[in-house]
mmCIF file of C-alpha atoms and ligand atoms in Angstrom:
data_model
loop_
_atom_site.group_PDB
_atom_site.id
_atom_site.type_symbol
_atom_site.label_atom_id
_atom_site.label_comp_id
_atom_site.label_asym_id
_atom_site.label_seq_id
_atom_site.Cartn_x
_atom_site.Cartn_y
_atom_site.Cartn_z
ATOM 1 C CA MET R 1 -103.758 119.453 -113.225
ATOM 2 C CA SER R 2 -107.177 118.129 -114.047
ATOM 3 C CA ALA R 3 -107.286 118.635 -117.790
ATOM 4 C CA ALA R 4 -105.051 115.661 -117.221
ATOM 5 C CA VAL R 5 -107.711 114.096 -114.967
ATOM 6 C CA ALA R 6 -110.271 114.068 -117.805
ATOM 7 C CA GLU R 7 -107.666 112.568 -120.120
ATOM 8 C CA ARG R 8 -106.607 109.991 -117.524
ATOM 9 C CA ILE R 9 -110.257 109.058 -117.035
ATOM 10 C CA THR R 10 -110.651 108.464 -120.769
ATOM 11 C CA ASP R 11 -107.396 106.448 -120.797
ATOM 12 C CA LEU R 12 -108.707 104.310 -117.932
ATOM 13 C CA PHE R 13 -111.940 103.576 -119.806
ATOM 14 C CA ASN R 14 -110.047 102.763 -123.005
ATOM 15 C CA GLY R 15 -107.587 100.524 -121.176
ATOM 16 C CA ASP R 16 -107.553 96.779 -120.915
ATOM 17 C CA MET R 17 -110.233 96.174 -118.286
ATOM 18 C CA PRO R 18 -112.900 93.493 -117.935
ATOM 19 C CA ASP R 19 -116.425 94.618 -118.919
ATOM 20 C CA ASP R 20 -117.665 94.114 -115.368
ATOM 21 C CA ALA R 21 -114.887 96.190 -113.735
ATOM 22 C CA ASN R 22 -115.940 98.186 -110.688
ATOM 23 C CA TRP R 23 -115.353 101.515 -112.389
ATOM 24 C CA LEU R 24 -116.211 103.742 -109.438
ATOM 25 C CA GLU R 25 -113.730 101.867 -107.275
ATOM 26 C CA LEU R 26 -111.110 102.184 -110.033
ATOM 27 C CA LEU R 27 -111.738 105.918 -110.418
ATOM 28 C CA LEU R 28 -111.307 106.404 -106.671
ATOM 29 C CA LYS R 29 -108.299 104.084 -106.425
ATOM 30 C CA ASN R 30 -106.560 106.054 -109.165
ATOM 31 C CA ARG R 31 -107.466 109.319 -107.372
ATOM 32 C CA LEU R 32 -109.451 110.433 -110.414
ATOM 33 C CA ASP R 33 -112.056 111.770 -107.992
ATOM 34 C CA GLN R 34 -109.656 114.497 -106.834
ATOM 35 C CA LEU R 35 -111.095 117.315 -108.921
ATOM 36 C CA PRO R 36 -110.668 121.073 -108.486
ATOM 37 C CA TYR R 37 -113.545 122.379 -106.388
ATOM 38 C CA PRO R 38 -115.952 124.743 -108.172
ATOM 39 C CA GLY R 39 -115.059 128.431 -108.109
ATOM 40 C CA ARG R 40 -111.329 127.945 -107.552
ATOM 41 C CA GLY R 41 -110.138 128.530 -111.101
ATOM 42 C CA GLY R 42 -110.531 124.945 -112.306
ATOM 43 C CA THR R 43 -114.312 124.657 -112.681
ATOM 44 C CA LEU R 44 -114.090 123.801 -116.373
ATOM 45 C CA GLU R 45 -111.511 121.122 -115.648
ATOM 46 C CA ARG R 46 -113.864 119.665 -113.054
ATOM 47 C CA TRP R 47 -116.700 119.603 -115.577
ATOM 48 C CA LYS R 48 -114.469 118.053 -118.242
ATOM 49 C CA ALA R 49 -113.878 115.140 -115.866
ATOM 50 C CA LEU R 50 -117.632 114.770 -115.230
ATOM 51 C CA ALA R 51 -118.303 114.885 -118.977
ATOM 52 C CA ALA R 52 -115.583 112.299 -119.659
ATOM 53 C CA VAL R 53 -117.237 109.847 -117.261
ATOM 54 C CA ALA R 54 -120.665 110.652 -118.735
ATOM 55 C CA GLU R 55 -119.474 109.929 -122.245
ATOM 56 C CA PHE R 56 -118.581 106.463 -120.993
ATOM 57 C CA ASP R 57 -121.481 105.537 -118.682
ATOM 58 C CA LEU R 58 -124.282 107.664 -117.251
ATOM 59 C CA SER R 59 -125.213 105.519 -114.252
ATOM 60 C CA LEU R 60 -121.553 105.510 -113.236
ATOM 61 C CA THR R 61 -121.607 109.295 -113.662
ATOM 62 C CA LYS R 62 -124.522 109.605 -111.241
ATOM 63 C CA LEU R 63 -122.375 107.884 -108.591
ATOM 64 C CA TYR R 64 -119.153 109.696 -109.527
ATOM 65 C CA GLU R 65 -120.845 113.110 -109.684
ATOM 66 C CA GLY R 66 -122.511 112.497 -106.301
ATOM 67 C CA HIS R 67 -119.200 111.452 -104.755
ATOM 68 C CA THR R 68 -117.241 114.406 -106.146
ATOM 69 C CA ASP R 69 -120.081 116.788 -105.205
ATOM 70 C CA ALA R 70 -119.953 115.442 -101.639
ATOM 71 C CA LEU R 71 -116.203 116.136 -101.423
ATOM 72 C CA ALA R 72 -116.813 119.711 -102.628
ATOM 73 C CA ILE R 73 -119.660 120.205 -100.123
ATOM 74 C CA ILE R 74 -117.550 118.875 -97.250
ATOM 75 C CA ASP R 75 -114.680 121.146 -98.205
ATOM 76 C CA GLU R 76 -117.042 124.129 -98.382
ATOM 77 C CA LEU R 77 -118.771 123.500 -95.046
ATOM 78 C CA ALA R 78 -115.847 122.017 -93.106
ATOM 79 C CA PRO R 79 -112.707 123.225 -94.907
ATOM 80 C CA GLY R 80 -109.869 120.730 -94.944
ATOM 81 C CA SER R 81 -111.822 117.658 -93.904
ATOM 82 C CA ALA R 82 -112.557 116.318 -97.409
ATOM 83 C CA ALA R 83 -108.830 115.731 -97.867
ATOM 84 C CA THR R 84 -108.796 113.042 -95.173
ATOM 85 C CA SER R 85 -111.974 111.302 -96.340
ATOM 86 C CA SER R 86 -111.917 107.805 -97.787
ATOM 87 C CA GLY R 87 -114.520 105.620 -99.506
ATOM 88 C CA ALA R 88 -117.394 106.527 -101.791
ATOM 89 C CA TRP R 89 -119.821 109.309 -100.852
ATOM 90 C CA CYS R 90 -123.423 109.936 -101.906
ATOM 91 C CA VAL R 91 -125.541 113.115 -101.701
ATOM 92 C CA TRP R 92 -129.239 112.649 -101.001
ATOM 93 C CA ALA R 93 -131.084 115.955 -101.023
ATOM 94 C CA ALA R 94 -134.315 115.120 -102.878
ATOM 95 C CA GLU R 95 -137.355 116.023 -100.789
ATOM 96 C CA SER R 96 -140.827 114.561 -101.047
ATOM 97 C CA PRO R 97 -143.660 114.194 -98.546
ATOM 98 C CA LYS R 98 -143.097 110.437 -98.404
ATOM 99 C CA GLY R 99 -139.317 110.641 -98.389
ATOM 100 C CA ARG R 100 -138.407 112.912 -95.521
ATOM 101 C CA ALA R 101 -135.690 112.314 -92.919
ATOM 102 C CA LEU R 102 -136.007 113.713 -89.398
ATOM 103 C CA ILE R 103 -133.242 114.466 -86.923
ATOM 104 C CA HIS R 104 -133.350 113.939 -83.186
ATOM 105 C CA GLY R 105 -130.886 115.531 -80.791
ATOM 106 C CA ASN R 106 -129.572 119.055 -80.354
ATOM 107 C CA GLY R 107 -125.824 118.545 -80.461
ATOM 108 C CA SER R 108 -123.577 117.927 -83.410
ATOM 109 C CA ASP R 109 -124.305 114.189 -83.193
ATOM 110 C CA VAL R 110 -127.877 113.268 -84.121
ATOM 111 C CA GLU R 111 -130.095 110.259 -84.727
ATOM 112 C CA LEU R 112 -132.242 109.871 -87.824
ATOM 113 C CA SER R 113 -135.745 108.583 -88.460
ATOM 114 C CA GLY R 114 -137.958 108.709 -91.559
ATOM 115 C CA SER R 115 -136.686 108.022 -95.054
ATOM 116 C CA LYS R 116 -135.134 109.430 -98.207
ATOM 117 C CA HIS R 117 -136.038 108.662 -101.819
ATOM 118 C CA TRP R 118 -133.759 108.775 -104.856
ATOM 119 C CA CYS R 119 -130.685 107.575 -102.980
ATOM 120 C CA SER R 120 -128.163 106.840 -105.744
ATOM 121 C CA GLY R 121 -125.274 104.727 -104.489
ATOM 122 C CA ALA R 122 -127.067 103.558 -101.324
ATOM 123 C CA ILE R 123 -126.075 99.951 -101.979
ATOM 124 C CA THR R 124 -122.464 100.500 -102.968
ATOM 125 C CA GLY R 125 -121.525 103.714 -101.144
ATOM 126 C CA ASP R 126 -119.683 104.078 -97.835
ATOM 127 C CA HIS R 127 -121.034 107.424 -96.589
ATOM 128 C CA ALA R 128 -123.798 109.869 -97.435
ATOM 129 C CA LEU R 129 -124.640 113.511 -96.946
ATOM 130 C CA LEU R 130 -128.377 113.899 -96.634
ATOM 131 C CA THR R 131 -130.827 116.663 -95.923
ATOM 132 C CA ALA R 132 -132.945 116.097 -92.808
ATOM 133 C CA TRP R 133 -135.353 118.155 -90.761
ATOM 134 C CA ALA R 134 -135.576 119.049 -87.082
ATOM 135 C CA LYS R 135 -139.080 119.214 -85.625
ATOM 136 C CA ASP R 136 -140.608 122.692 -85.943
ATOM 137 C CA GLU R 137 -137.762 124.067 -88.099
ATOM 138 C CA ASP R 138 -138.234 125.198 -91.665
ATOM 139 C CA LEU R 139 -134.665 124.877 -92.934
ATOM 140 C CA PRO R 140 -133.026 121.525 -93.666
ATOM 141 C CA HIS R 141 -129.861 120.359 -91.950
ATOM 142 C CA LEU R 142 -127.141 118.503 -93.776
ATOM 143 C CA ILE R 143 -126.223 115.279 -92.018
ATOM 144 C CA SER R 144 -123.201 113.105 -92.656
ATOM 145 C CA ILE R 145 -123.661 109.370 -92.060
ATOM 146 C CA ASP R 146 -121.746 106.138 -92.449
ATOM 147 C CA LEU R 147 -123.836 103.665 -94.390
ATOM 148 C CA ASP R 148 -122.470 100.574 -92.677
ATOM 149 C CA GLN R 149 -124.453 100.759 -89.430
ATOM 150 C CA PRO R 150 -127.654 99.413 -87.917
ATOM 151 C CA GLY R 151 -130.700 101.672 -88.258
ATOM 152 C CA ILE R 152 -130.421 101.946 -92.047
ATOM 153 C CA ALA R 153 -132.714 99.858 -94.274
ATOM 154 C CA ILE R 154 -132.361 99.916 -98.047
ATOM 155 C CA ASP R 155 -135.438 99.103 -100.112
ATOM 156 C CA SER R 156 -134.409 98.320 -103.683
ATOM 157 C CA ASP R 157 -137.626 96.409 -104.549
ATOM 158 C CA LYS R 158 -139.332 99.545 -105.827
ATOM 159 C CA TRP R 159 -136.481 100.400 -108.229
ATOM 160 C CA LYS R 160 -137.746 99.275 -111.660
ATOM 161 C CA ALA R 161 -135.662 101.590 -113.825
ATOM 162 C CA VAL R 162 -134.374 100.505 -117.222
ATOM 163 C CA GLY R 163 -132.664 103.817 -118.053
ATOM 164 C CA MET R 164 -130.151 104.654 -115.284
ATOM 165 C CA ALA R 165 -130.812 101.165 -113.882
ATOM 166 C CA SER R 166 -127.400 100.680 -112.339
ATOM 167 C CA SER R 167 -127.461 104.005 -110.496
ATOM 168 C CA MET R 168 -129.796 102.084 -108.136
ATOM 169 C CA SER R 169 -131.381 105.299 -106.849
ATOM 170 C CA VAL R 170 -133.391 103.510 -104.196
ATOM 171 C CA ASN R 171 -135.361 104.347 -101.052
ATOM 172 C CA VAL R 172 -133.566 104.353 -97.688
ATOM 173 C CA ALA R 173 -135.294 104.245 -94.273
ATOM 174 C CA PHE R 174 -133.730 105.338 -90.988
ATOM 175 C CA ASP R 175 -134.491 104.060 -87.520
ATOM 176 C CA GLY R 176 -132.048 105.500 -85.011
ATOM 177 C CA ALA R 177 -129.158 105.710 -87.520
ATOM 178 C CA LYS R 178 -126.364 107.905 -86.226
ATOM 179 C CA GLY R 179 -125.039 110.925 -88.067
ATOM 180 C CA SER R 180 -123.430 114.286 -87.515
ATOM 181 C CA ARG R 181 -124.370 117.760 -88.632
ATOM 182 C CA LEU R 182 -122.404 119.496 -91.348
ATOM 183 C CA GLY R 183 -122.795 123.265 -91.414
ATOM 184 C CA LYS R 184 -125.741 125.248 -90.106
ATOM 185 C CA ALA R 185 -129.458 124.785 -90.820
ATOM 186 C CA GLY R 186 -130.193 125.919 -94.374
ATOM 187 C CA GLN R 187 -126.526 126.216 -95.327
ATOM 188 C CA TYR R 188 -126.692 123.305 -97.767
ATOM 189 C CA LEU R 189 -129.027 125.390 -99.932
ATOM 190 C CA SER R 190 -127.640 128.877 -99.254
ATOM 191 C CA ARG R 191 -123.934 128.150 -99.869
ATOM 192 C CA PRO R 192 -122.567 129.272 -103.273
ATOM 193 C CA GLY R 193 -121.603 125.675 -104.066
ATOM 194 C CA PHE R 194 -125.266 124.633 -104.284
ATOM 195 C CA TRP R 195 -125.789 126.207 -107.699
ATOM 196 C CA GLN R 196 -122.169 125.641 -108.734
ATOM 197 C CA GLY R 197 -122.715 121.906 -108.151
ATOM 198 C CA GLY R 198 -126.093 122.065 -109.912
ATOM 199 C CA ALA R 199 -124.348 123.407 -113.008
ATOM 200 C CA GLY R 200 -121.972 120.443 -112.873
ATOM 201 C CA ILE R 201 -124.933 118.152 -113.630
ATOM 202 C CA ALA R 202 -125.284 119.987 -116.961
ATOM 203 C CA ALA R 203 -121.726 118.901 -117.790
ATOM 204 C CA CYS R 204 -122.814 115.291 -117.149
ATOM 205 C CA TRP R 205 -125.783 115.610 -119.514
ATOM 206 C CA TYR R 206 -123.507 117.269 -122.070
ATOM 207 C CA GLY R 207 -121.002 114.384 -121.827
ATOM 208 C CA GLY R 208 -123.860 111.885 -122.276
ATOM 209 C CA ALA R 209 -125.005 113.744 -125.389
ATOM 210 C CA VAL R 210 -121.450 113.782 -126.776
ATOM 211 C CA GLY R 211 -121.281 109.996 -126.323
ATOM 212 C CA ILE R 212 -124.463 109.482 -128.350
ATOM 213 C CA ALA R 213 -123.520 112.082 -131.000
ATOM 214 C CA THR R 214 -120.136 110.426 -131.476
ATOM 215 C CA ALA R 215 -121.832 107.247 -132.717
ATOM 216 C CA LEU R 216 -123.265 109.159 -135.694
ATOM 217 C CA ARG R 217 -120.091 111.108 -136.427
ATOM 218 C CA LYS R 218 -117.956 107.963 -136.215
ATOM 219 C CA GLY R 219 -120.424 106.031 -138.358
ATOM 220 C CA LEU R 220 -120.317 108.715 -141.052
ATOM 221 C CA LEU R 221 -116.524 108.975 -140.950
ATOM 222 C CA GLU R 222 -116.214 105.216 -141.371
ATOM 223 C CA SER R 223 -118.766 104.956 -144.164
ATOM 224 C CA SER R 224 -118.005 105.603 -147.799
ATOM 225 C CA GLY R 225 -118.984 108.911 -149.403
ATOM 226 C CA ASP R 226 -122.098 107.273 -150.859
ATOM 227 C CA ASP R 227 -123.457 106.554 -147.379
ATOM 228 C CA GLN R 228 -122.955 110.101 -146.153
ATOM 229 C CA GLN R 229 -126.371 111.137 -147.439
ATOM 230 C CA GLY R 230 -127.455 114.740 -147.028
ATOM 231 C CA TYR R 231 -130.113 113.978 -144.446
ATOM 232 C CA LYS R 232 -127.541 112.304 -142.199
ATOM 233 C CA LEU R 233 -125.195 115.251 -142.598
ATOM 234 C CA ALA R 234 -128.077 117.606 -141.803
ATOM 235 C CA SER R 235 -128.672 115.713 -138.557
ATOM 236 C CA LEU R 236 -124.965 115.902 -137.752
ATOM 237 C CA GLY R 237 -125.048 119.624 -138.484
ATOM 238 C CA LYS R 238 -127.936 120.161 -136.075
ATOM 239 C CA ILE R 239 -126.133 118.087 -133.452
ATOM 240 C CA ASP R 240 -122.927 120.045 -133.988
ATOM 241 C CA LEU R 241 -124.801 123.316 -133.469
ATOM 242 C CA ALA R 242 -126.559 122.053 -130.323
ATOM 243 C CA LEU R 243 -123.318 120.791 -128.775
ATOM 244 C CA GLU R 244 -121.379 123.936 -129.724
ATOM 245 C CA GLU R 245 -124.102 126.127 -128.165
ATOM 246 C CA THR R 246 -124.236 124.171 -124.934
ATOM 247 C CA GLY R 247 -120.433 123.854 -124.845
ATOM 248 C CA ALA R 248 -120.118 127.645 -125.119
ATOM 249 C CA ILE R 249 -122.706 128.148 -122.370
ATOM 250 C CA LEU R 250 -120.893 125.680 -120.108
ATOM 251 C CA ARG R 251 -117.503 127.326 -120.725
ATOM 252 C CA HIS R 252 -119.031 130.727 -119.974
ATOM 253 C CA ALA R 253 -120.689 129.387 -116.807
ATOM 254 C CA ALA R 254 -117.422 127.838 -115.592
ATOM 255 C CA ARG R 255 -115.551 131.095 -116.177
ATOM 256 C CA TRP R 256 -118.294 133.109 -114.467
ATOM 257 C CA ILE R 257 -118.213 130.805 -111.431
ATOM 258 C CA ASP R 258 -114.419 131.058 -111.205
ATOM 259 C CA ASP R 259 -114.632 134.868 -111.472
ATOM 260 C CA HIS R 260 -117.497 135.118 -108.937
ATOM 261 C CA PRO R 261 -116.928 132.227 -106.503
ATOM 262 C CA PHE R 262 -119.062 133.697 -103.715
ATOM 263 C CA PHE R 263 -121.915 135.057 -105.854
ATOM 264 C CA ASP R 264 -125.280 133.435 -106.515
ATOM 265 C CA ALA R 265 -124.622 131.251 -109.570
ATOM 266 C CA SER R 266 -128.278 130.315 -110.088
ATOM 267 C CA GLN R 267 -128.651 132.174 -113.373
ATOM 268 C CA VAL R 268 -125.635 130.626 -115.093
ATOM 269 C CA ALA R 269 -126.474 127.222 -113.573
ATOM 270 C CA LEU R 270 -130.102 127.296 -114.752
ATOM 271 C CA THR R 271 -128.994 128.419 -118.212
ATOM 272 C CA ALA R 272 -126.410 125.631 -118.430
ATOM 273 C CA ARG R 273 -128.838 122.988 -117.189
ATOM 274 C CA LEU R 274 -131.698 123.994 -119.482
ATOM 275 C CA SER R 275 -129.381 124.271 -122.465
ATOM 276 C CA ALA R 276 -127.827 120.858 -121.762
ATOM 277 C CA GLU R 277 -131.282 119.314 -121.359
ATOM 278 C CA LYS R 278 -132.417 120.733 -124.713
ATOM 279 C CA CYS R 279 -129.155 119.686 -126.353
ATOM 280 C CA ALA R 280 -129.448 116.111 -125.019
ATOM 281 C CA LYS R 281 -133.002 115.774 -126.326
ATOM 282 C CA SER R 282 -132.040 117.133 -129.731
ATOM 283 C CA VAL R 283 -128.996 114.828 -129.990
ATOM 284 C CA ILE R 284 -131.034 111.713 -129.148
ATOM 285 C CA ASP R 285 -133.682 112.742 -131.672
ATOM 286 C CA GLU R 286 -131.302 113.629 -134.510
ATOM 287 C CA VAL R 287 -129.065 110.567 -134.062
ATOM 288 C CA GLY R 288 -132.204 108.411 -134.094
ATOM 289 C CA LYS R 289 -133.453 110.060 -137.282
ATOM 290 C CA ALA R 290 -130.102 109.693 -139.026
ATOM 291 C CA MET R 291 -129.227 106.150 -137.948
ATOM 292 C CA GLY R 292 -132.653 104.587 -137.493
ATOM 293 C CA ALA R 293 -133.290 101.829 -134.988
ATOM 294 C CA THR R 294 -130.079 99.905 -135.673
ATOM 295 C CA PRO R 295 -127.786 101.327 -132.945
ATOM 296 C CA PHE R 296 -130.654 101.246 -130.416
ATOM 297 C CA CYS R 297 -131.018 97.509 -131.038
ATOM 298 C CA LEU R 298 -127.586 96.218 -132.065
ATOM 299 C CA ASN R 299 -125.068 98.405 -130.230
ATOM 300 C CA GLU R 300 -125.166 97.658 -126.504
ATOM 301 C CA LYS R 301 -123.234 100.727 -125.343
ATOM 302 C CA PHE R 302 -125.309 103.054 -127.517
ATOM 303 C CA ALA R 303 -128.596 101.415 -126.476
ATOM 304 C CA LYS R 304 -127.686 101.837 -122.803
ATOM 305 C CA ALA R 305 -126.708 105.490 -123.213
ATOM 306 C CA ALA R 306 -129.877 106.198 -125.216
ATOM 307 C CA ALA R 307 -131.972 104.629 -122.440
ATOM 308 C CA ASP R 308 -130.038 106.382 -119.653
ATOM 309 C CA LEU R 309 -129.885 109.946 -120.946
ATOM 310 C CA PRO R 310 -133.659 110.671 -121.165
ATOM 311 C CA VAL R 311 -133.999 109.484 -117.566
ATOM 312 C CA PHE R 312 -130.943 111.365 -116.299
ATOM 313 C CA ILE R 313 -132.124 114.675 -117.806
ATOM 314 C CA ARG R 314 -135.358 114.309 -115.840
ATOM 315 C CA GLN R 315 -133.319 115.612 -112.929
ATOM 316 C CA SER R 316 -133.974 118.886 -114.681
ATOM 317 C CA HIS R 317 -136.959 120.654 -113.154
ATOM 318 C CA ALA R 318 -138.143 121.662 -116.629
ATOM 319 C CA GLU R 319 -140.814 124.421 -116.618
ATOM 320 C CA LYS R 320 -140.114 125.174 -112.976
ATOM 321 C CA ASP R 321 -136.505 125.973 -113.893
ATOM 322 C CA PHE R 322 -137.563 128.018 -116.946
ATOM 323 C CA ALA R 323 -139.795 130.082 -114.635
ATOM 324 C CA ALA R 324 -136.899 130.517 -112.198
ATOM 325 C CA LEU R 325 -134.707 131.663 -115.090
ATOM 326 C CA GLY R 326 -137.436 134.078 -116.246
ATOM 327 C CA GLU R 327 -137.609 135.498 -112.737
ATOM 328 C CA ARG R 328 -133.858 136.118 -112.778
ATOM 329 C CA SER R 329 -134.094 137.668 -116.218
ATOM 330 C CA LEU R 330 -136.565 140.221 -114.806
ATOM 331 C CA THR R 331 -134.420 141.129 -111.833
ATOM 332 C CA ARG R 332 -130.965 141.153 -113.462
ATOM 333 C CA GLU R 333 -129.356 144.595 -113.260
ATOM 334 C CA ALA R 334 -127.448 144.796 -116.537
ATOM 335 C CA PRO R 335 -129.250 144.315 -119.848
ATOM 336 C CA ALA R 336 -128.263 140.793 -120.708
ATOM 337 C CA TRP R 337 -129.091 140.541 -124.376
ATOM 338 C CA SER R 338 -126.225 142.416 -125.996
ATOM 339 C CA LEU R 339 -123.145 141.174 -127.832
HETATM 340 C C1 LIG J 1 -131.685 108.414 -111.995
HETATM 341 C C2 LIG J 1 -131.895 109.416 -110.916
HETATM 342 C C3 LIG J 1 -131.019 109.465 -109.857
HETATM 343 C C4 LIG J 1 -131.214 110.369 -108.817
HETATM 344 N N1 LIG J 1 -130.319 110.392 -107.791
HETATM 345 C C5 LIG J 1 -130.445 111.314 -106.829
HETATM 346 C C6 LIG J 1 -129.507 111.397 -105.759
HETATM 347 O O1 LIG J 1 -128.560 110.621 -105.662
HETATM 348 N N2 LIG J 1 -129.681 112.341 -104.828
HETATM 349 C C7 LIG J 1 -130.746 113.199 -104.864
HETATM 350 O O2 LIG J 1 -130.841 114.044 -104.000
HETATM 351 N N3 LIG J 1 -131.663 113.133 -105.831
HETATM 352 C C8 LIG J 1 -131.535 112.221 -106.816
HETATM 353 N N4 LIG J 1 -132.471 112.155 -107.808
HETATM 354 C C9 LIG J 1 -133.715 112.926 -107.641
HETATM 355 C C10 LIG J 1 -133.820 114.181 -108.447
HETATM 356 O O3 LIG J 1 -132.810 115.082 -108.105
HETATM 357 C C11 LIG J 1 -135.193 114.788 -108.204
HETATM 358 O O4 LIG J 1 -135.343 115.156 -106.878
HETATM 359 C C12 LIG J 1 -136.300 113.849 -108.552
HETATM 360 O O5 LIG J 1 -136.079 113.349 -109.855
HETATM 361 C C13 LIG J 1 -137.631 114.562 -108.459
HETATM 362 O O6 LIG J 1 -137.574 115.622 -109.382
HETATM 363 P P1 LIG J 1 -138.649 116.752 -109.449
HETATM 364 O O7 LIG J 1 -138.716 117.399 -108.116
HETATM 365 O O8 LIG J 1 -138.336 117.610 -110.620
HETATM 366 O O9 LIG J 1 -139.914 115.904 -109.815
HETATM 367 P P2 LIG J 1 -141.355 115.925 -109.224
HETATM 368 O O10 LIG J 1 -141.488 116.745 -108.003
HETATM 369 O O11 LIG J 1 -141.761 114.498 -109.205
HETATM 370 O O12 LIG J 1 -142.113 116.721 -110.377
HETATM 371 C C14 LIG J 1 -142.541 116.098 -111.581
HETATM 372 C C15 LIG J 1 -142.404 117.092 -112.711
HETATM 373 O O13 LIG J 1 -143.219 118.241 -112.443
HETATM 374 C C16 LIG J 1 -142.435 119.404 -112.603
HETATM 375 N N5 LIG J 1 -142.860 120.454 -111.676
HETATM 376 C C17 LIG J 1 -142.886 120.391 -110.346
HETATM 377 N N6 LIG J 1 -143.308 121.580 -109.840
HETATM 378 C C18 LIG J 1 -143.540 122.392 -110.895
HETATM 379 C C19 LIG J 1 -143.974 123.728 -111.028
HETATM 380 N N7 LIG J 1 -144.264 124.494 -109.983
HETATM 381 N N8 LIG J 1 -144.067 124.243 -112.279
HETATM 382 C C20 LIG J 1 -143.767 123.504 -113.360
HETATM 383 N N9 LIG J 1 -143.346 122.217 -113.288
HETATM 384 C C21 LIG J 1 -143.245 121.678 -112.066
HETATM 385 C C22 LIG J 1 -141.015 118.961 -112.260
HETATM 386 O O14 LIG J 1 -140.076 119.837 -112.833
HETATM 387 C C23 LIG J 1 -140.955 117.594 -112.874
HETATM 388 O O15 LIG J 1 -140.621 117.674 -114.226
HETATM 389 C C24 LIG J 1 -132.314 111.255 -108.848
HETATM 390 C C25 LIG J 1 -133.197 111.220 -109.933
HETATM 391 C C26 LIG J 1 -132.999 110.328 -110.959
HETATM 392 C C27 LIG J 1 -133.970 110.315 -112.102
#
């Protein structure tokens, strides 16, 4: 079903639409947000859809990935209820000392105070899932809120991004905003979908890298033999290798998740994320070396993607994630390094 979704997404982007189309709205209106949930046999198809959007626009992907992740989370924690949801969802789970939401009330309905940082889609979204803390508890709760209500203040003044600018990942403050609990305390982090969704981000980075790599490949295909100098082909070769490696890791991770839907997917997710991060960096570097400054300065779509991708991959936790992967390498039962 959703191999077709990725193709239909690409068809939509290649169709006859104004440049300033509201793409997220169009994706939702065409039900191109209805992806297989992770771990149900269609994980790769889900990731192909994420990558297809990423190849087109990375800020849009941030919103689309958040929305589709929210639907998967809702289905995991309250089975059946995602099907009846409408509008665009956001997921705000970043935690920082200055961006911390608190919940008040013991029942399923709660009020919120405090704030959240990094709230992609706050301005355009309809609902959000956010992590928030009850006093004296050390596990976060997941709270579902409607964004169109008093008690929510969006502060976009601090958002100065150039890369990922239109993801508008702004600060949001709460003063008595109403929400309801989804799942139990800590379940947002402990559910299998946490790492399965985290691996989906790698598919977004991969799609972004494919978009940038395609500019070089297309340029070389369109140029005469004389312009296909060896150094450009060498860059394309390195890019090909990086994308093939990460593609293989992503396909393996998707298969593993489908075969082990209730297992801890942190190892395959960390591997996919770190590989996609490395691949994205290498693609940006090699395309730059082969093509020079020209596409960065004269090709608007390329320039935007090349500004967006380095910012988007900073959602990787870098050395922290390498250490987490090393930890898992030490504790894995089967020897992992055999063919
Ligand atoms: C464009 C964009 C959109 C975003 N949208 C959303 C969203 O919609 N929802 C959401 O929940 N979040 C969102 N985020 C936030 C993101 O998920 C991260 O929470 C945020 O970028 C902070 O990341 P961090 O914790 O790695 O960085 P920081 O905590 O600021 O750390 C800075 C750097 O130090 C490294 N570091 C930290 N601790 C260690 C350690 N022990 N060892 C080694 N290195 C360490 C980190 O890996 C990082 O590279 C968004 C981020 C970006 C860039």
